[in-house]
Short mmCIF file of C-alpha atoms in Angstrom, two decimals:
data_model
loop_
_atom_site.label_atom_id
_atom_site.label_comp_id
_atom_site.label_asym_id
_atom_site.label_seq_id
_atom_site.Cartn_x
_atom_site.Cartn_y
_atom_site.Cartn_z
CA MET U 1 0.27 0.04 -0.61
CA GLY U 2 2.95 2.33 0.64
CA ALA U 3 4.91 1.15 -2.27
CA ALA U 4 2.10 2.25 -4.77
CA ASP U 5 1.47 5.39 -2.91
CA ILE U 6 4.93 6.55 -3.11
CA SER U 7 4.91 5.65 -6.78
CA GLY U 8 2.26 7.28 -7.10
CA ASN U 9 2.98 10.49 -5.29
CA GLY U 10 6.45 10.15 -7.83
CA ASN U 11 4.41 10.00 -10.68
CA ASP U 12 2.61 12.22 -10.27
CA GLY U 13 5.61 14.85 -9.78
CA ILE U 14 7.69 14.43 -13.02
CA THR U 15 4.17 14.66 -14.77
CA HIS U 16 3.95 18.25 -13.44
CA LEU U 17 7.20 18.95 -13.37
CA MET U 18 6.41 17.84 -17.46
CA LYS U 19 4.31 20.78 -17.46
CA VAL U 20 6.61 22.92 -15.81
CA THR U 21 9.64 22.21 -17.41
CA SER U 22 7.07 22.38 -21.07
CA ALA U 23 5.97 25.33 -20.71
CA LEU U 24 9.08 27.09 -19.40
CA PHE U 25 11.37 25.61 -22.39
CA TYR U 26 8.30 26.98 -25.11
CA GLY U 27 8.82 30.44 -22.71
CA PHE U 28 11.49 30.58 -23.77
CA ALA U 29 12.41 28.99 -26.93
CA SER U 30 9.49 31.50 -27.98
CA PHE U 31 10.68 34.88 -26.67
CA PHE U 32 14.45 34.24 -27.67
CA ILE U 33 12.79 33.63 -31.79
CA THR U 34 10.85 36.78 -30.81
CA VAL U 35 12.86 39.22 -30.44
CA VAL U 36 16.24 37.43 -32.61
CA ASN U 37 13.20 37.83 -35.87
CA LYS U 38 12.82 41.68 -34.79
CA THR U 39 16.03 42.47 -34.80
CA VAL U 40 17.11 40.27 -39.18
CA LEU U 41 13.56 42.29 -39.93
CA THR U 42 13.89 45.23 -38.38
CA SER U 43 17.37 46.23 -37.24
CA TYR U 44 18.82 45.49 -40.22
CA ARG U 45 15.99 45.47 -42.24
CA PHE U 46 16.19 42.36 -44.17
CA PRO U 47 13.23 43.30 -46.59
CA SER U 48 11.39 40.00 -46.62
CA PHE U 49 9.63 38.04 -44.38
CA LEU U 50 8.52 35.33 -46.17
CA VAL U 51 12.19 34.31 -46.70
CA LEU U 52 12.74 34.18 -43.02
CA SER U 53 9.72 32.10 -42.64
CA LEU U 54 11.12 29.60 -45.65
CA GLY U 55 14.76 29.47 -43.22
CA GLN U 56 12.16 28.06 -41.36
CA LEU U 57 10.63 25.40 -43.20
CA ALA U 58 14.08 24.40 -44.60
CA ALA U 59 15.76 23.84 -40.63
CA SER U 60 12.97 22.02 -39.67
CA ILE U 61 12.90 19.47 -42.12
CA VAL U 62 17.38 19.29 -42.65
CA VAL U 63 17.45 19.22 -38.78
CA LEU U 64 14.54 16.74 -38.48
CA PHE U 65 14.68 14.33 -42.21
CA LEU U 66 18.85 14.30 -40.38
CA GLY U 67 17.57 13.26 -37.18
CA LYS U 68 15.46 10.16 -38.41
CA HIS U 69 18.70 9.35 -40.53
CA PHE U 70 20.47 8.89 -37.73
CA ASN U 71 17.70 7.97 -34.74
CA ILE U 72 17.55 10.61 -32.65
CA VAL U 73 13.72 10.43 -33.70
CA LYS U 74 11.13 8.54 -34.96
CA PHE U 75 8.32 9.04 -37.56
CA PRO U 76 6.29 7.93 -39.29
CA ASP U 77 7.95 7.12 -42.99
CA PHE U 78 5.92 9.01 -46.02
CA SER U 79 2.46 7.30 -46.87
CA ARG U 80 -0.78 8.51 -48.80
CA ASP U 81 -2.56 8.68 -45.68
CA ILE U 82 -0.48 11.04 -43.78
CA PRO U 83 -2.34 14.01 -45.50
CA ARG U 84 -5.46 13.69 -44.30
CA LYS U 85 -3.99 12.84 -41.21
CA ILE U 86 -2.50 16.45 -40.47
CA PHE U 87 -4.52 18.00 -42.52
CA PRO U 88 -5.22 21.20 -41.81
CA LEU U 89 -2.31 21.87 -39.90
CA PRO U 90 -0.54 21.98 -42.77
CA LEU U 91 -1.58 25.41 -43.51
CA ILE U 92 -2.36 26.69 -40.63
CA TYR U 93 1.45 26.25 -39.53
CA LEU U 94 2.78 28.00 -42.64
CA GLY U 95 -0.11 31.13 -42.38
CA ASN U 96 0.68 31.76 -38.58
CA MET U 97 4.88 31.20 -39.16
CA MET U 98 3.29 33.75 -42.33
CA PHE U 99 2.21 36.33 -40.55
CA GLY U 100 3.41 36.58 -37.40
CA LEU U 101 6.46 36.52 -38.98
CA GLY U 102 4.77 39.55 -41.27
CA GLY U 103 3.54 40.94 -37.95
CA THR U 104 6.73 41.36 -36.04
CA GLN U 105 8.30 43.15 -38.38
CA ALA U 106 5.60 46.33 -39.51
CA LEU U 107 4.98 46.80 -35.63
CA SER U 108 6.68 47.57 -31.82
CA LEU U 109 7.68 44.93 -30.44
CA PRO U 110 5.54 46.11 -26.93
CA MET U 111 2.75 46.47 -29.68
CA PHE U 112 3.09 43.20 -31.31
CA ALA U 113 2.92 41.75 -27.77
CA ALA U 114 -0.27 43.15 -26.59
CA LEU U 115 -2.38 42.85 -29.65
CA ARG U 116 -0.85 38.54 -29.45
CA ARG U 117 -2.59 38.61 -26.54
CA PHE U 118 -6.07 38.39 -28.45
CA SER U 119 -4.64 34.24 -29.02
CA ILE U 120 -5.29 34.04 -25.94
CA LEU U 121 -9.34 34.39 -26.02
CA MET U 122 -10.22 33.37 -29.65
CA THR U 123 -7.65 29.69 -27.65
CA MET U 124 -10.40 29.70 -24.74
CA ILE U 125 -13.61 29.56 -27.70
CA LEU U 126 -11.81 27.03 -29.33
CA GLU U 127 -11.46 24.49 -27.14
CA LEU U 128 -14.72 24.72 -26.07
CA ARG U 129 -16.12 24.33 -29.04
CA ILE U 130 -14.10 21.45 -30.03
CA LEU U 131 -12.68 20.05 -26.99
CA GLY U 132 -15.11 20.66 -24.65
CA ILE U 133 -12.29 22.46 -22.05
CA ARG U 134 -14.76 24.80 -20.14
CA PRO U 135 -12.40 27.07 -17.97
CA THR U 136 -13.12 28.45 -14.06
CA THR U 137 -14.26 32.10 -13.55
CA THR U 138 -10.61 32.77 -12.44
CA VAL U 139 -8.85 31.36 -15.28
CA GLN U 140 -11.33 33.21 -17.21
CA ILE U 141 -10.85 36.96 -15.23
CA SER U 142 -7.11 36.18 -15.92
CA VAL U 143 -8.17 35.94 -19.93
CA TYR U 144 -10.20 38.89 -19.80
CA SER U 145 -8.50 40.55 -17.29
CA MET U 146 -5.10 40.46 -20.14
CA VAL U 147 -7.75 40.78 -22.78
CA GLY U 148 -8.77 44.20 -21.60
CA GLY U 149 -5.45 45.51 -20.97
CA ALA U 150 -4.37 44.86 -25.37
CA LEU U 151 -7.11 46.75 -25.80
CA LEU U 152 -6.60 50.16 -23.86
CA ALA U 153 -2.49 50.41 -24.91
CA ALA U 154 -4.19 49.83 -28.06
CA SER U 155 -6.46 52.27 -27.87
CA ASP U 156 -3.20 55.04 -27.67
CA ASP U 157 -0.67 53.37 -30.29
CA LEU U 158 1.08 56.41 -31.79
CA SER U 159 3.10 54.03 -33.97
CA PHE U 160 -0.29 52.75 -35.52
CA ASN U 161 0.33 50.59 -38.10
CA LEU U 162 -3.10 48.29 -40.39
CA ARG U 163 -1.36 46.52 -42.46
CA GLY U 164 0.56 45.04 -38.69
CA TYR U 165 -3.08 44.92 -36.99
CA LEU U 166 -4.06 43.01 -39.53
CA PHE U 167 -0.98 40.51 -39.94
CA VAL U 168 -1.47 40.16 -35.94
CA MET U 169 -5.19 39.78 -35.62
CA ILE U 170 -4.29 36.55 -38.86
CA THR U 171 -2.08 35.66 -36.42
CA ASN U 172 -3.98 35.35 -33.27
CA SER U 173 -6.54 33.34 -35.17
CA LEU U 174 -4.51 30.85 -36.70
CA THR U 175 -2.05 29.88 -33.36
CA ALA U 176 -5.25 30.02 -31.31
CA ALA U 177 -6.26 27.19 -34.70
CA ASN U 178 -2.77 25.93 -34.64
CA GLY U 179 -3.09 24.54 -30.61
CA VAL U 180 -6.48 23.02 -30.88
CA TYR U 181 -5.68 21.19 -33.77
CA MET U 182 -1.60 20.00 -32.35
CA LYS U 183 -3.96 18.91 -28.87
CA LYS U 184 -6.45 17.00 -30.93
CA LYS U 185 -4.41 14.56 -34.00
CA LEU U 186 -1.48 14.59 -30.72
CA ASP U 187 -4.17 12.49 -29.91
CA THR U 188 -4.87 11.17 -32.82
CA ALA U 189 -3.19 11.20 -35.80
CA ASP U 190 -0.45 8.79 -34.15
CA MET U 191 2.23 10.74 -35.66
CA GLY U 192 3.28 12.07 -32.45
CA LYS U 193 5.50 15.50 -32.46
CA TYR U 194 7.49 14.62 -34.30
CA GLY U 195 6.11 13.73 -37.39
CA LEU U 196 3.47 16.32 -37.16
CA MET U 197 6.51 19.21 -36.95
CA TYR U 198 7.77 17.61 -40.36
CA TYR U 199 4.80 16.34 -42.82
CA ASN U 200 3.30 20.43 -41.56
CA SER U 201 7.14 21.91 -42.91
CA LEU U 202 7.48 18.93 -45.90
CA PHE U 203 3.96 19.14 -47.47
CA MET U 204 3.53 23.76 -46.61
CA PHE U 205 8.05 24.02 -48.60
CA LEU U 206 6.98 23.86 -52.29
CA PRO U 207 3.86 26.73 -51.93
CA ALA U 208 5.60 28.70 -49.93
CA LEU U 209 9.08 29.04 -52.19
CA ILE U 210 6.25 29.21 -55.01
CA ALA U 211 4.47 32.19 -53.34
CA THR U 212 7.64 33.99 -52.05
CA TRP U 213 8.51 33.18 -56.26
CA LEU U 214 5.82 35.01 -56.81
CA LEU U 215 5.74 38.51 -55.15
CA GLY U 216 9.11 39.37 -55.90
CA ASP U 217 10.35 38.94 -52.95
CA LEU U 218 12.85 36.03 -54.08
CA ASP U 219 15.13 38.45 -55.74
CA LYS U 220 14.81 41.51 -52.64
CA ALA U 221 16.74 39.34 -50.21
CA TRP U 222 18.99 38.11 -53.21
CA GLN U 223 19.79 41.87 -53.56
CA PHE U 224 20.12 42.44 -49.77
CA GLU U 225 23.66 43.92 -48.79
CA GLY U 226 23.54 42.60 -45.76
CA TRP U 227 24.51 39.16 -46.55
CA ASN U 228 28.43 40.02 -46.34
CA ASP U 229 27.78 41.31 -41.76
CA SER U 230 28.78 38.39 -40.42
CA LEU U 231 26.84 39.04 -37.28
CA PHE U 232 23.52 39.26 -39.97
CA LEU U 233 24.42 35.76 -40.89
CA VAL U 234 24.26 34.05 -37.44
CA GLN U 235 21.23 36.02 -36.48
CA PHE U 236 20.09 34.87 -39.83
CA LEU U 237 20.81 31.52 -39.51
CA LEU U 238 19.38 31.56 -35.20
CA SER U 239 16.41 32.26 -36.17
CA CYS U 240 16.38 29.36 -39.35
CA VAL U 241 17.30 26.81 -36.04
CA MET U 242 14.59 28.60 -33.64
CA GLY U 243 12.21 28.35 -36.21
CA PHE U 244 11.75 24.58 -35.83
CA ILE U 245 12.72 24.11 -31.49
CA LEU U 246 9.69 26.93 -31.27
CA SER U 247 7.53 24.31 -33.31
CA TYR U 248 8.51 22.04 -30.84
CA SER U 249 8.39 23.84 -27.57
CA THR U 250 4.65 24.58 -28.71
CA ILE U 251 4.29 21.03 -29.47
CA LEU U 252 5.82 19.88 -26.27
CA CYS U 253 3.93 22.42 -24.30
CA THR U 254 0.62 21.49 -25.82
CA GLN U 255 1.02 17.63 -25.40
CA TYR U 256 1.71 18.11 -21.36
CA ASN U 257 -0.34 20.99 -21.06
CA SER U 258 -3.26 22.23 -22.37
CA ALA U 259 -3.93 24.25 -25.61
CA LEU U 260 -4.88 27.30 -23.49
CA THR U 261 -1.62 26.95 -22.25
CA THR U 262 0.85 26.88 -24.55
CA THR U 263 -0.79 30.03 -25.99
CA ILE U 264 -0.43 32.23 -22.49
CA VAL U 265 2.61 31.14 -22.07
CA GLY U 266 3.77 32.30 -25.02
CA CYS U 267 1.93 35.61 -24.11
CA LEU U 268 3.68 35.78 -20.55
CA LYS U 269 7.07 35.38 -22.35
CA ASN U 270 6.48 38.94 -23.46
CA ILE U 271 6.62 40.56 -20.14
CA SER U 272 10.19 40.50 -21.67
CA VAL U 273 9.67 41.31 -24.46
CA THR U 274 7.36 44.18 -24.21
CA TYR U 275 9.94 45.97 -22.59
CA ILE U 276 13.49 45.27 -24.40
CA GLY U 277 11.28 45.29 -27.31
CA MET U 278 11.56 49.74 -26.16
CA PHE U 279 15.35 49.05 -26.63
CA ILE U 280 15.18 46.76 -29.60
CA GLY U 281 14.12 48.29 -32.85
CA GLY U 282 13.41 51.96 -32.75
CA ASP U 283 10.33 51.74 -33.60
CA TYR U 284 8.27 51.73 -30.03
CA VAL U 285 6.10 55.65 -29.03
CA PHE U 286 5.14 55.29 -25.25
CA SER U 287 2.57 56.71 -24.05
CA TRP U 288 0.91 56.43 -20.54
CA LEU U 289 -1.92 54.84 -21.37
CA ASN U 290 -0.87 52.05 -23.49
CA SER U 291 1.73 51.57 -20.85
CA ILE U 292 -0.62 51.01 -18.16
CA GLY U 293 -2.87 48.78 -21.14
CA ILE U 294 0.01 47.49 -21.57
CA ASN U 295 0.78 46.27 -17.71
CA ILE U 296 -2.60 45.25 -17.30
CA SER U 297 -2.14 41.89 -19.26
CA VAL U 298 1.10 41.71 -17.83
CA ALA U 299 -0.98 41.14 -15.38
CA GLY U 300 -3.63 38.90 -15.74
CA SER U 301 -1.54 36.78 -17.73
CA LEU U 302 1.15 36.40 -13.97
CA LEU U 303 -2.15 35.40 -12.02
CA TYR U 304 -2.91 32.12 -14.62
CA ALA U 305 0.11 31.66 -14.50
CA TYR U 306 -0.68 31.47 -10.81
CA VAL U 307 -2.75 29.24 -12.18
CA THR U 308 -2.57 26.78 -14.12
CA PHE U 309 1.45 26.14 -12.30
CA ARG U 310 -0.44 25.68 -8.85
CA LYS U 311 0.97 22.58 -6.82
CA LYS U 312 -1.76 21.85 -4.57
CA ALA U 313 -1.52 19.27 -1.32
CA PRO U 314 -3.43 16.54 -2.32
CA ALA U 315 -6.82 17.29 -0.27
CA ALA U 316 -8.09 14.43 2.11
CA GLY U 317 -8.98 11.05 1.10
CA ALA U 318 -8.51 12.26 -2.50
CA GLY U 319 -4.60 10.15 -2.30
CA SER U 320 -2.60 10.81 -5.66
CA SER U 321 -4.87 10.60 -8.35
CA SER U 322 -6.69 14.82 -7.02
CA ALA U 323 -5.83 17.57 -8.94
CA SER U 324 -6.92 21.72 -9.02
CA SER U 325 -9.93 22.33 -10.74
CA ASP U 326 -8.24 25.07 -12.40
CA ARG U 327 -5.89 22.49 -14.43
CA LYS U 328 -8.96 19.83 -15.04
CA SER U 329 -10.80 22.96 -16.51
CA LEU U 330 -8.11 23.20 -19.58
CA LEU U 331 -6.86 19.48 -19.70
CA PRO U 332 -8.40 17.11 -22.25
CA PRO U 333 -9.78 13.38 -21.52
CA PRO U 334 -6.53 11.14 -20.77
CA GLY U 335 -5.91 9.95 -24.55
CA ARG U 336 -2.89 8.89 -27.01
CA ILE U 337 -0.95 11.61 -25.32
CA ASP U 338 0.61 9.52 -23.16
CA ASN U 339 1.70 6.99 -26.11
CA VAL U 340 3.30 10.48 -28.69
#
């Protein structure tokens, strides 16, 4: 009896550790790639976010192909039913990447961070409609605080850019769809996280290459004068590799937590991005109302982080299987996730 209890508590501890660790890993990857992308696209004035997204797709394909070849990672070989299994994830994945980079280029990082919080509300709604996950009242209050703060910040954005706002709102919709459908495919597609990453990138590389060529961005990138700058080249390659790492960390966080948790962790890293962004890119215009709105949104993010990641002691008689109602409200029923 005692041994079983110890084992159960150990498993609970490991599970909780994986939840927190995967969230921290995703938060770091999301923070780092945002800063690197902003530096490449704004500080160095690289002319095409589409070409940068192609580099990120190519890096994911090469890394995973070599990993499978050397038996470092495992995922199914290609078959004719794979596109059907993972659709519409490749389209969502590509659109999310491209429009996200476009928004990063067009907006200051503090404003980009604030507007990205709309994806949280969208994710919460999609989780309710598609996965049947109903958040608790505390979670809803934190989400509404984040979105309300973002609205307040946007109301006094002195560097308003319609194109950037449009790109970010499209990205928010795609981020919500990507998180929810990723969770669903991890449960049902029998491909694992590496298979989803590889085939998402593989299927979308050629259409993205053709679209980039038709829009003339390949020629713009070819004529860019910064290719001889070794520091720029290092950051460009870092951005490409970090695209793969971000995809992996996103799937890992979604697997061990929930789509909504993944979305909000991505916004939590904007606490740092918001203030660092005032010095990176040189395109942020300060105002008090904008600053207050951003801080309200950050406070909502911190409230959600506390509710989601606190580890409650097991209730009397509940045993090691007890968990907080806040966490249960965000996690789908057990499925094939454990087998991925």
